[in-house]
Amino acid sequence: MSSTSMSSSLATVGPPIPDDLIPMLNSWRRPAIVGHVRPDADCLGSMFAAALTWPGGDEVARVSLPDGSLSRRLAFMAEWVGAPVIEPAGFDDVDGFLVVDTAKKPRCNIDSSVGESWSDGRAIVNVDHHTSNTLFGAINWIDAEASSACELIYRLIRVAGRPISPLVASLLYSGIHSDTVGFSLPTTSSSSLHAAADLVDCGARVTEIGERLCRSQSKPEFDLNRVFYDNTRLVADGRISYSAASYDEITEAGCTFADIDDQAEIPRSLSGIQIAILFTEGRPGKTRLNLRGEGSVKVLELSRKLGGGGHAQAAGAILDAGIEESVQRVIPMAMELLGIQNG
Ligand SMILES: [Mn+2]
């Protein structure tokens, strides 16, 4: 596909890229790339692809990945790139921050010793696909219809006319593959498939990515999945499925909160459900919810009531409660969302 036909088809997709966005990225000498806490493949893929494409004065821009934030399963993406991780002291000389895949500023994955005023008057460019994005950047490009942040970074690179190396292609393809759950969600649009196809043409390592993302569980992750299968329950005549793992169950499997990623797919895989919920107590007394809506069910509303956010059909929240209390609180709300009387 010629680059001309690519950019003309890109122009018709989603909200336009703000005019000043690409010039700002191009102008930075010491940029830092930031994603969200507990980064998933889309977050890492978009961060690393951006770090390689807009390196500032260095070969690769620095990324914010505080200790312990990388899951075992996705460590391969960091190994591929070898991007320098920004140290707390290094924030002083940053001239701009590119934040990807992150709906709110407090969700940014920043080393706690840097403090809340980490951006300190410097520009933030905010590129995201969460409906709940709070537009915390100086420049915000939010396309809630996009499959993934990687699809947006792909468009950005194409419009900027920068090259896509096989490594950048692999990173972006990983994020699109992962956020669409292997091109199976309604977010699998024509534009996301066109992006994926172009990335394959650019050398994305399709086979390796499929193996890494879908068939590379460690024994502890496998054991934790066993817990999720065991703990899966169906309620509301099979319209709601949920599963849970307590802090002790996560620890006994040999996992940590960083290993919780897309396991909501386990209760979600049951036929006929409209809402799937995963409850995980990653830290004692703190329960994270991952909510998924099927068909036309929008779970974002529910996550917002609980102080969380996300996408229309994939959202989350964190409760200051253990598993049992969280289940008792959330299941009636999920039933209410489906219009079921709670008897
Ligand atoms: Mn994403």
Coordinates of C-alpha atoms and ligand atoms in Angstrom, one line a residue:
M1 CA 0.0 0.0 0.0
S2 CA 1.4 3.4 -0.9
S3 CA 1.9 5.9 1.9
T4 CA -0.4 8.4 0.0
S5 CA -3.4 6.0 0.0
M6 CA -2.6 5.2 3.6
S7 CA -2.8 8.8 4.8
S8 CA -5.9 9.6 2.8
S9 CA -7.7 6.7 4.4
L10 CA -6.4 7.7 7.8
A11 CA -7.8 11.2 7.4
T12 CA -11.3 9.9 7.5
V13 CA -10.9 8.0 10.8
G14 CA -11.9 9.4 14.2
P15 CA -11.2 12.9 15.6
P16 CA -8.4 14.6 13.8
I17 CA -4.9 14.8 15.3
P18 CA -4.6 18.3 16.8
D19 CA -2.5 20.5 14.5
D20 CA 0.1 21.3 17.2
L21 CA 0.6 17.7 18.4
I22 CA 3.2 16.3 16.0
P23 CA 5.2 19.6 15.9
M24 CA 5.4 19.5 19.7
L25 CA 6.6 15.9 19.8
N26 CA 9.2 16.8 17.1
S27 CA 10.4 19.7 19.2
W28 CA 11.2 17.9 22.4
R29 CA 14.9 17.3 23.2
R30 CA 14.4 15.2 26.4
P31 CA 10.9 13.7 26.3
A32 CA 9.6 11.1 28.7
I33 CA 6.9 8.6 27.8
V34 CA 4.3 7.7 30.4
G35 CA 1.6 5.0 30.6
H36 CA -0.8 3.7 33.2
V37 CA -0.2 1.7 36.3
R38 CA -0.2 -2.1 35.8
P39 CA 0.7 -1.5 32.1
D40 CA -0.9 -4.0 29.7
A41 CA 0.4 -4.9 26.2
D42 CA -1.4 -1.9 24.6
C43 CA 0.2 0.5 27.1
L44 CA 3.7 -1.0 26.7
G45 CA 3.4 -1.2 22.9
S46 CA 2.3 2.4 22.5
M47 CA 4.9 3.6 25.0
F48 CA 7.8 1.8 23.5
A49 CA 6.8 2.5 19.9
A50 CA 6.5 6.2 20.7
A51 CA 9.9 6.1 22.6
L52 CA 11.6 4.7 19.5
T53 CA 9.8 7.1 17.1
W54 CA 10.3 10.3 19.0
P55 CA 13.6 9.7 20.8
G56 CA 14.4 13.4 21.4
G57 CA 18.2 13.8 21.5
D58 CA 18.8 10.2 22.2
E59 CA 18.4 6.9 20.3
V60 CA 15.4 6.0 22.4
A61 CA 13.3 8.2 24.7
R62 CA 13.1 7.4 28.4
V63 CA 10.0 5.6 29.6
S64 CA 8.4 5.7 33.1
L65 CA 8.3 2.1 34.4
P66 CA 8.8 2.1 38.1
D67 CA 10.1 -1.1 39.7
G68 CA 7.6 -3.9 39.9
S69 CA 5.2 -2.5 37.3
L70 CA 6.1 -4.9 34.5
S71 CA 4.2 -8.2 34.5
R72 CA 6.2 -11.4 33.9
R73 CA 4.1 -12.2 30.8
L74 CA 4.8 -8.8 29.1
A75 CA 8.5 -8.5 30.1
F76 CA 9.4 -9.6 26.6
M77 CA 8.2 -6.3 25.2
A78 CA 10.6 -4.4 27.4
E79 CA 13.4 -6.8 26.5
W80 CA 12.8 -6.3 22.8
V81 CA 13.3 -2.5 23.2
G82 CA 15.8 -2.1 26.0
A83 CA 14.4 1.4 26.5
P84 CA 16.0 3.4 29.4
V85 CA 13.7 3.7 32.3
I86 CA 13.5 7.3 33.7
E87 CA 14.8 7.5 37.3
P88 CA 13.2 9.8 39.8
A89 CA 16.0 12.4 39.5
G90 CA 15.7 12.3 35.7
F91 CA 12.4 14.0 35.7
D92 CA 14.1 17.4 36.3
D93 CA 15.5 17.6 32.8
V94 CA 12.4 16.4 30.9
D95 CA 11.1 19.0 28.5
G96 CA 7.8 17.2 27.7
F97 CA 5.7 14.2 28.6
L98 CA 3.8 12.0 26.2
V99 CA 1.2 10.1 28.1
V100 CA -0.5 7.2 26.3
D101 CA -3.5 4.9 27.1
T102 CA -4.2 6.6 30.4
A103 CA -7.6 8.1 31.3
K104 CA -6.7 10.2 34.3
K105 CA -3.5 11.9 35.5
P106 CA -3.5 10.0 38.9
R107 CA -3.4 6.7 37.0
C108 CA 0.0 7.7 35.4
N109 CA 2.7 5.1 36.3
I110 CA 5.1 7.4 38.0
D111 CA 7.6 6.4 40.7
S112 CA 6.0 7.4 44.0
S113 CA 9.2 9.3 45.1
V114 CA 8.8 11.8 42.3
G115 CA 5.6 13.2 43.8
E116 CA 2.3 14.4 42.4
S117 CA 3.6 17.5 40.7
W118 CA 5.8 15.4 38.4
S119 CA 4.9 17.3 35.3
D120 CA 5.6 20.6 37.0
G121 CA 4.4 23.1 34.4
R122 CA 5.8 21.2 31.5
A123 CA 3.6 20.2 28.6
I124 CA 1.8 16.9 28.6
V125 CA 0.6 15.4 25.3
N126 CA -2.3 13.0 26.0
V127 CA -3.0 10.3 23.5
D128 CA -5.7 7.9 24.5
H129 CA -8.8 5.8 23.6
H130 CA -10.6 5.8 26.9
T131 CA -14.1 7.5 26.9
S132 CA -13.5 8.5 30.5
N133 CA -10.3 10.5 29.6
T134 CA -10.2 13.7 31.7
L135 CA -8.3 15.7 29.0
F136 CA -5.4 16.5 31.5
G137 CA -2.9 17.3 28.8
A138 CA -1.9 20.6 27.2
I139 CA -2.7 18.8 23.9
N140 CA -5.3 16.0 24.0
W141 CA -6.0 13.5 21.2
I142 CA -8.7 11.1 22.4
D143 CA -10.4 8.7 20.1
A144 CA -12.8 6.5 22.1
E145 CA -13.7 4.5 19.0
A146 CA -10.1 3.4 18.4
S147 CA -9.3 -0.2 19.3
S148 CA -6.2 0.7 21.2
A149 CA -3.6 3.3 22.0
C150 CA -1.3 1.4 19.6
E151 CA -3.8 2.1 16.7
L152 CA -3.5 5.8 17.6
I153 CA 0.3 5.8 17.8
Y154 CA 0.3 4.0 14.5
R155 CA -1.8 6.7 12.9
L156 CA 0.4 9.4 14.5
I157 CA 3.5 7.8 13.0
R158 CA 2.0 7.5 9.6
V159 CA 0.7 11.1 9.5
A160 CA 4.1 12.3 10.8
G161 CA 5.8 10.4 8.0
R162 CA 8.2 8.7 10.4
P163 CA 9.5 5.2 9.6
I164 CA 8.0 2.0 11.1
S165 CA 10.7 -0.5 11.7
P166 CA 9.9 -4.2 12.3
L167 CA 10.4 -3.6 16.0
V168 CA 8.0 -0.7 16.1
A169 CA 5.5 -2.7 14.0
S170 CA 5.8 -5.6 16.4
L171 CA 5.1 -3.4 19.4
L172 CA 2.1 -1.7 17.8
Y173 CA 0.7 -5.0 16.5
S174 CA 1.0 -6.5 20.0
G175 CA -1.1 -3.7 21.5
I176 CA -3.8 -3.9 18.8
H177 CA -3.9 -7.7 19.1
S178 CA -4.1 -7.6 22.9
D179 CA -6.7 -4.8 23.3
T180 CA -9.0 -6.4 20.8
V181 CA -8.5 -9.9 22.5
G182 CA -7.0 -11.3 19.3
F183 CA -9.3 -9.3 16.9
S184 CA -12.4 -10.7 18.6
L185 CA -14.0 -7.7 20.2
P186 CA -16.5 -5.2 18.6
T187 CA -13.6 -2.7 18.6
T188 CA -12.0 -4.7 15.8
S189 CA -12.8 -2.1 13.2
S190 CA -11.8 -2.0 9.6
S191 CA -9.3 0.7 10.5
S192 CA -7.7 -1.5 13.3
L193 CA -7.4 -4.4 10.8
H194 CA -5.9 -2.0 8.2
A195 CA -3.4 -0.8 10.7
A196 CA -2.6 -4.4 11.7
A197 CA -2.2 -5.4 8.1
D198 CA 0.1 -2.5 7.4
L199 CA 2.1 -3.4 10.5
V200 CA 2.5 -7.0 9.2
D201 CA 3.8 -5.5 6.0
C202 CA 6.3 -3.5 8.0
G203 CA 7.6 -6.7 9.6
A204 CA 5.5 -7.3 12.8
R205 CA 6.5 -10.7 14.2
V206 CA 3.0 -12.2 14.1
T207 CA 3.9 -15.7 15.1
E208 CA 6.1 -14.7 18.1
I209 CA 3.5 -12.2 19.3
G210 CA 0.7 -14.8 19.1
E211 CA 2.8 -17.2 21.1
R212 CA 3.9 -14.6 23.7
L213 CA 0.5 -13.2 24.3
C214 CA -1.7 -16.3 24.0
R215 CA 0.5 -19.3 24.8
S216 CA 3.3 -18.4 27.2
Q217 CA 1.8 -18.7 30.7
S218 CA 4.2 -19.4 33.5
K219 CA 3.2 -22.1 35.9
P220 CA 2.2 -19.5 38.6
E221 CA 0.0 -17.7 36.1
F222 CA -1.5 -21.0 35.0
D223 CA -2.2 -21.9 38.7
L224 CA -3.8 -18.6 39.2
N225 CA -6.1 -19.2 36.2
R226 CA -7.1 -22.5 37.8
V227 CA -8.2 -20.4 40.9
F228 CA -10.2 -18.1 38.6
Y229 CA -11.9 -21.1 36.9
D230 CA -12.7 -22.7 40.3
N231 CA -14.1 -19.4 41.7
T232 CA -16.3 -18.5 38.7
R233 CA -20.0 -18.2 39.6
L234 CA -23.0 -17.5 37.5
V235 CA -25.8 -15.3 38.9
A236 CA -29.0 -13.6 37.5
D237 CA -30.1 -16.6 35.5
G238 CA -26.7 -16.9 33.9
R239 CA -26.6 -13.2 32.7
I240 CA -23.8 -12.3 35.1
S241 CA -20.6 -14.2 35.6
Y242 CA -17.8 -13.3 38.0
S243 CA -14.7 -14.7 39.5
A244 CA -12.3 -13.7 42.2
A245 CA -9.0 -14.3 43.8
S246 CA -8.1 -13.1 47.3
Y247 CA -4.7 -11.8 48.3
D248 CA -3.8 -15.2 49.8
E249 CA -4.9 -17.1 46.6
I250 CA -2.9 -14.8 44.4
T251 CA 0.2 -15.2 46.6
E252 CA -0.2 -18.9 47.0
A253 CA -0.3 -19.3 43.2
G254 CA 3.1 -17.6 43.2
C255 CA 1.7 -14.4 41.6
T256 CA 1.5 -10.7 42.5
F257 CA -0.9 -8.0 41.5
A258 CA 1.3 -7.3 38.5
D259 CA 0.2 -10.6 37.0
I260 CA -3.5 -9.6 36.9
D261 CA -4.1 -8.5 33.4
D262 CA -6.9 -10.0 31.2
Q263 CA -8.2 -12.8 33.3
A264 CA -11.7 -11.3 33.2
E265 CA -11.7 -13.3 29.9
I266 CA -12.2 -16.4 32.0
P267 CA -15.7 -15.6 33.5
R268 CA -16.4 -13.7 30.2
S269 CA -15.9 -16.9 28.1
L270 CA -19.2 -18.4 29.3
S271 CA -21.9 -18.4 26.7
G272 CA -24.9 -16.2 27.3
I273 CA -23.5 -13.8 29.8
Q274 CA -24.0 -10.1 29.5
I275 CA -21.7 -8.9 32.2
A276 CA -18.4 -10.5 33.4
I277 CA -16.6 -9.3 36.5
L278 CA -13.2 -10.2 37.9
F279 CA -12.5 -9.3 41.6
T280 CA -8.9 -9.4 42.6
E281 CA -7.4 -8.5 46.0
G282 CA -4.0 -7.5 44.7
R283 CA -3.1 -5.8 48.0
P284 CA -4.7 -6.8 51.3
G285 CA -8.1 -5.0 51.7
K286 CA -8.0 -3.4 48.2
T287 CA -10.1 -5.1 45.5
R288 CA -9.7 -4.3 41.9
L289 CA -12.7 -4.9 39.6
N290 CA -12.5 -5.6 35.9
L291 CA -15.9 -5.3 34.3
R292 CA -16.8 -6.5 30.8
G293 CA -20.0 -5.9 28.9
E294 CA -21.3 -8.1 26.1
G295 CA -23.7 -7.2 23.4
S296 CA -24.9 -3.7 24.0
V297 CA -24.2 -3.7 27.8
K298 CA -22.1 -0.7 28.8
V299 CA -20.3 -1.3 32.1
L300 CA -18.6 2.1 32.2
E301 CA -21.6 3.6 34.0
L302 CA -21.2 1.0 36.8
S303 CA -17.4 1.5 37.1
R304 CA -18.0 5.3 37.4
K305 CA -20.4 4.8 40.2
L306 CA -17.6 3.0 42.0
G307 CA -15.1 5.8 41.3
G308 CA -13.4 4.1 38.4
G309 CA -13.5 4.5 34.6
G310 CA -12.5 2.9 31.3
H311 CA -14.2 2.1 28.1
A312 CA -17.9 1.6 27.4
Q313 CA -17.6 -2.2 27.5
A314 CA -14.4 -2.7 29.4
A315 CA -14.0 -0.8 32.6
G316 CA -12.6 -1.0 36.1
A317 CA -12.4 0.4 39.6
I318 CA -10.7 -0.2 42.9
L319 CA -12.6 -0.7 46.2
D320 CA -11.3 -0.3 49.7
A321 CA -12.7 -3.7 50.7
G322 CA -12.0 -7.4 50.7
I323 CA -13.4 -9.8 48.1
E324 CA -16.6 -10.8 49.9
E325 CA -17.7 -7.3 50.7
S326 CA -16.9 -6.1 47.1
V327 CA -18.9 -9.0 45.6
Q328 CA -21.9 -8.2 47.9
R329 CA -21.7 -4.5 46.9
V330 CA -21.1 -4.9 43.1
I331 CA -23.3 -7.8 42.0
P332 CA -26.6 -6.0 43.0
M333 CA -25.4 -3.0 41.0
A334 CA -24.6 -5.2 38.0
M335 CA -28.1 -6.7 38.3
E336 CA -29.6 -3.2 38.4
L337 CA -27.7 -2.2 35.3
L338 CA -29.4 -5.2 33.5
G339 CA -32.8 -4.1 34.9
I340 CA -33.1 -7.1 37.1
Q341 CA -35.0 -6.7 40.3
N342 CA -32.8 -7.7 43.3
G343 CA -34.8 -10.1 45.4
Ligands
MN1 MN -5.6 0.4 25.7

